[in-house]
């Protein structure tokens, strides 16, 4: 199938319907089509992926984010920045409409081995936790053309810290911990703001309360001391 013929629906099926003999073949997308499809998927992740079970979504997102190459058009400069900016912003939709509702309230960094994982750990928790680890970039401060892009990605991580989801907040801190290598001042500022907000009375009734283990993880991420 040529890239011009790949509809959004066909691409979603090829990415997530991976089990059974009737699983669709992989498809190749033109960069502009990949950007369009990824933006639409991420923006509507909760609704679009509702028909797939957690194992299928987990497997599909691991492939999409880490190996498929379909995210590269949003990161490189060949396509117009406004379109790429919308794609980056759409990542928040994955956390807000998918992970926040379908991940279980566990902290993945506390499990040293598979044997440590509780029986009720959600199948989506692993890709949520590892999202920014397998993401195609941890920032390029030495490239002037990546300034806006990297700032937009850091903003997505900062937004993840505001979600009332233990898994999403841990994921954001995991990402910020890795990005500390290239953006120490920016990541420290984001994490300091997060920790300060948790000490404010406004974060009390009705707001997410910080788990002591998450607070410790945040302080480790602030210095880049995470795996």
Short mmCIF file of C-alpha atoms in Angstrom, two decimals:
data_model
loop_
_atom_site.label_atom_id
_atom_site.label_comp_id
_atom_site.label_asym_id
_atom_site.label_seq_id
_atom_site.Cartn_x
_atom_site.Cartn_y
_atom_site.Cartn_z
CA UNK A 1 0.00 0.00 0.00
CA UNK A 2 1.45 3.38 -0.95
CA UNK A 3 1.62 6.12 1.64
CA UNK A 4 -1.00 8.19 -0.20
CA UNK A 5 -3.58 5.44 0.35
CA UNK A 6 -3.14 5.03 4.12
CA UNK A 7 -6.20 6.35 5.92
CA UNK A 8 -6.16 7.22 9.60
CA UNK A 9 -8.37 4.24 10.42
CA UNK A 10 -6.14 1.82 8.52
CA UNK A 11 -3.04 3.17 10.22
CA UNK A 12 -4.62 2.88 13.69
CA UNK A 13 -5.59 -0.72 12.98
CA UNK A 14 -2.10 -1.53 11.70
CA UNK A 15 -0.55 0.01 14.82
CA UNK A 16 -2.79 -1.48 17.51
CA UNK A 17 -4.56 -4.59 16.15
CA UNK A 18 -1.51 -6.80 16.46
CA UNK A 19 -3.00 -9.98 17.87
CA UNK A 20 -4.40 -12.86 15.88
CA UNK A 21 -4.07 -14.04 12.30
CA UNK A 22 -6.20 -11.17 11.00
CA UNK A 23 -3.85 -8.47 12.29
CA UNK A 24 -3.28 -5.90 9.52
CA UNK A 25 0.05 -5.44 7.83
CA UNK A 26 2.32 -2.56 8.81
CA UNK A 27 1.96 0.60 6.75
CA UNK A 28 4.41 3.30 5.74
CA UNK A 29 3.45 6.95 5.95
CA UNK A 30 4.73 10.08 4.25
CA UNK A 31 6.10 12.56 6.84
CA UNK A 32 3.15 14.94 6.45
CA UNK A 33 0.66 12.08 6.74
CA UNK A 34 2.46 10.71 9.79
CA UNK A 35 2.32 14.12 11.46
CA UNK A 36 -1.38 14.46 10.73
CA UNK A 37 -2.24 10.94 11.92
CA UNK A 38 -0.14 11.16 15.08
CA UNK A 39 -1.69 14.51 16.01
CA UNK A 40 -5.19 13.16 15.51
CA UNK A 41 -4.46 9.97 17.44
CA UNK A 42 -2.85 11.70 20.41
CA UNK A 43 -5.54 14.39 20.57
CA UNK A 44 -8.31 11.78 20.68
CA UNK A 45 -6.45 8.89 22.30
CA UNK A 46 -9.09 8.07 24.90
CA UNK A 47 -11.88 7.77 22.36
CA UNK A 48 -9.90 6.42 19.40
CA UNK A 49 -8.24 3.62 21.37
CA UNK A 50 -11.29 2.63 23.42
CA UNK A 51 -11.94 -0.39 21.20
CA UNK A 52 -8.50 -1.89 21.91
CA UNK A 53 -7.64 -3.64 25.13
CA UNK A 54 -4.85 -2.39 27.39
CA UNK A 55 -2.35 -4.97 26.15
CA UNK A 56 -2.90 -3.94 22.52
CA UNK A 57 -2.60 -0.25 23.34
CA UNK A 58 0.53 -0.85 25.39
CA UNK A 59 2.16 -2.83 22.61
CA UNK A 60 1.12 -0.36 19.92
CA UNK A 61 2.36 2.69 21.81
CA UNK A 62 5.71 1.07 22.60
CA UNK A 63 6.19 0.51 18.87
CA UNK A 64 4.81 3.89 17.80
CA UNK A 65 6.83 5.99 20.23
CA UNK A 66 10.02 3.98 20.35
CA UNK A 67 10.66 2.33 17.00
CA UNK A 68 8.19 3.16 14.24
CA UNK A 69 9.69 6.45 13.12
CA UNK A 70 6.22 8.00 12.87
CA UNK A 71 7.09 10.57 15.56
CA UNK A 72 10.16 11.91 13.75
CA UNK A 73 8.20 14.35 11.54
CA UNK A 74 7.06 16.27 14.63
CA UNK A 75 10.66 16.57 15.81
CA UNK A 76 12.47 17.51 12.61
CA UNK A 77 12.28 20.87 10.87
CA UNK A 78 11.18 19.93 7.35
CA UNK A 79 7.48 20.44 8.07
CA UNK A 80 5.94 23.77 9.20
CA UNK A 81 6.49 24.57 12.87
CA UNK A 82 2.80 25.36 13.64
CA UNK A 83 1.83 21.86 12.51
CA UNK A 84 4.65 20.31 14.52
CA UNK A 85 3.75 22.42 17.56
CA UNK A 86 0.17 21.12 17.43
CA UNK A 87 1.50 17.56 17.25
CA UNK A 88 3.69 18.09 20.31
CA UNK A 89 0.82 19.68 22.21
CA UNK A 90 -1.38 16.71 21.32
CA UNK A 91 0.85 14.43 23.41
CA UNK A 92 -0.92 15.82 26.46
CA UNK A 93 -4.08 14.22 25.14
CA UNK A 94 -2.57 10.75 25.56
CA UNK A 95 -1.98 11.40 29.24
CA UNK A 96 -5.20 13.32 29.91
CA UNK A 97 -7.67 11.09 28.04
CA UNK A 98 -5.97 7.68 28.06
CA UNK A 99 -3.32 7.11 30.73
CA UNK A 100 -5.09 9.10 33.46
CA UNK A 101 -8.17 6.89 33.21
CA UNK A 102 -6.71 3.50 32.25
CA UNK A 103 -3.45 3.30 34.24
CA UNK A 104 -3.60 1.92 37.76
CA UNK A 105 -2.35 3.97 40.75
CA UNK A 106 1.07 2.38 41.02
CA UNK A 107 4.61 3.80 40.90
CA UNK A 108 6.56 1.75 38.37
CA UNK A 109 9.99 2.90 39.52
CA UNK A 110 9.45 1.10 42.84
CA UNK A 111 9.41 -2.33 41.19
CA UNK A 112 12.91 -3.73 40.83
CA UNK A 113 11.89 -6.93 39.05
CA UNK A 114 8.83 -8.36 37.35
CA UNK A 115 8.30 -10.48 40.46
CA UNK A 116 7.85 -7.26 42.48
CA UNK A 117 4.93 -6.09 40.37
CA UNK A 118 1.49 -6.44 41.97
CA UNK A 119 -1.15 -8.53 40.27
CA UNK A 120 -3.38 -5.50 39.72
CA UNK A 121 -0.72 -3.42 37.92
CA UNK A 122 -2.29 -2.11 34.72
CA UNK A 123 -0.98 -3.22 31.34
CA UNK A 124 -0.66 0.43 30.26
CA UNK A 125 1.48 1.49 33.19
CA UNK A 126 4.70 0.36 31.58
CA UNK A 127 4.42 2.48 28.43
CA UNK A 128 3.12 5.42 30.46
CA UNK A 129 6.15 5.24 32.76
CA UNK A 130 8.62 4.74 29.90
CA UNK A 131 7.06 7.22 27.45
CA UNK A 132 9.73 9.90 27.76
CA UNK A 133 12.49 7.32 28.13
CA UNK A 134 11.79 5.78 24.71
CA UNK A 135 10.73 9.08 23.12
CA UNK A 136 12.96 9.89 20.11
CA UNK A 137 14.69 12.85 21.77
CA UNK A 138 15.82 14.09 25.18
CA UNK A 139 16.40 17.55 23.79
CA UNK A 140 19.11 19.23 21.71
CA UNK A 141 20.14 22.52 23.35
CA UNK A 142 23.15 22.77 21.04
CA UNK A 143 20.86 23.11 18.01
CA UNK A 144 19.29 26.59 17.75
CA UNK A 145 16.56 25.15 15.54
CA UNK A 146 15.30 22.95 18.37
CA UNK A 147 14.67 25.67 20.96
CA UNK A 148 10.92 26.05 20.42
CA UNK A 149 10.47 22.32 19.99
CA UNK A 150 12.26 21.43 23.22
CA UNK A 151 10.42 24.13 25.17
CA UNK A 152 7.11 22.73 23.91
CA UNK A 153 8.05 19.20 24.96
CA UNK A 154 9.09 20.37 28.42
CA UNK A 155 5.75 22.13 28.71
CA UNK A 156 3.94 18.86 27.98
CA UNK A 157 5.87 17.20 30.81
CA UNK A 158 5.03 20.09 33.14
CA UNK A 159 1.34 19.71 32.28
CA UNK A 160 1.55 16.02 33.15
CA UNK A 161 2.52 16.92 36.71
CA UNK A 162 -0.84 18.65 37.17
CA UNK A 163 -2.89 15.53 36.42
CA UNK A 164 -4.61 13.67 39.24
CA UNK A 165 -2.88 10.45 38.23
CA UNK A 166 0.02 8.82 40.03
CA UNK A 167 1.20 7.10 36.85
CA UNK A 168 1.08 10.28 34.74
CA UNK A 169 2.94 12.34 37.32
CA UNK A 170 5.61 9.69 37.66
CA UNK A 171 5.98 9.59 33.87
CA UNK A 172 6.47 13.35 33.72
CA UNK A 173 9.12 13.22 36.44
CA UNK A 174 10.83 10.32 34.66
CA UNK A 175 11.05 12.44 31.53
CA UNK A 176 12.23 15.54 33.36
CA UNK A 177 14.89 13.47 35.08
CA UNK A 178 16.32 12.42 31.72
CA UNK A 179 16.00 15.91 30.24
CA UNK A 180 17.96 17.30 33.21
CA UNK A 181 21.06 16.17 31.33
CA UNK A 182 20.53 18.84 28.67
CA UNK A 183 18.20 21.31 30.37
CA UNK A 184 19.11 21.38 34.08
CA UNK A 185 17.80 24.88 34.85
CA UNK A 186 14.51 24.34 33.05
CA UNK A 187 13.78 20.93 34.57
CA UNK A 188 14.72 22.06 38.06
CA UNK A 189 12.39 25.04 37.73
CA UNK A 190 9.48 22.81 36.64
CA UNK A 191 10.03 20.31 39.45
CA UNK A 192 10.52 23.05 42.06
CA UNK A 193 7.21 24.59 40.98
CA UNK A 194 5.54 21.18 41.26
CA UNK A 195 6.91 20.53 44.74
CA UNK A 196 6.00 24.04 45.90
CA UNK A 197 2.43 23.65 44.64
CA UNK A 198 2.04 20.48 46.69
CA UNK A 199 2.87 22.42 49.86
CA UNK A 200 0.29 25.13 49.17
CA UNK A 201 -3.15 24.94 50.87
CA UNK A 202 -4.78 25.32 47.46
CA UNK A 203 -3.55 21.87 46.59
CA UNK A 204 -5.52 20.43 49.51
CA UNK A 205 -9.20 19.43 49.26
CA UNK A 206 -10.10 18.57 45.71
CA UNK A 207 -6.53 18.65 44.49
CA UNK A 208 -4.10 15.78 44.01
CA UNK A 209 -2.00 15.04 47.09
CA UNK A 210 1.59 14.02 46.60
CA UNK A 211 2.64 10.49 47.53
CA UNK A 212 5.81 10.55 49.71
CA UNK A 213 7.44 8.09 47.30
CA UNK A 214 6.60 10.38 44.39
CA UNK A 215 8.06 13.34 46.25
CA UNK A 216 11.30 11.42 46.74
CA UNK A 217 11.30 10.53 43.06
CA UNK A 218 10.76 14.18 42.16
CA UNK A 219 13.77 15.20 44.22
CA UNK A 220 15.86 12.53 42.51
CA UNK A 221 14.63 13.65 39.08
CA UNK A 222 15.56 17.23 39.97
CA UNK A 223 19.20 16.18 39.97
CA UNK A 224 18.92 13.76 37.05
CA UNK A 225 19.41 10.79 39.37
CA UNK A 226 16.81 8.45 37.89
CA UNK A 227 16.97 5.41 35.62
#
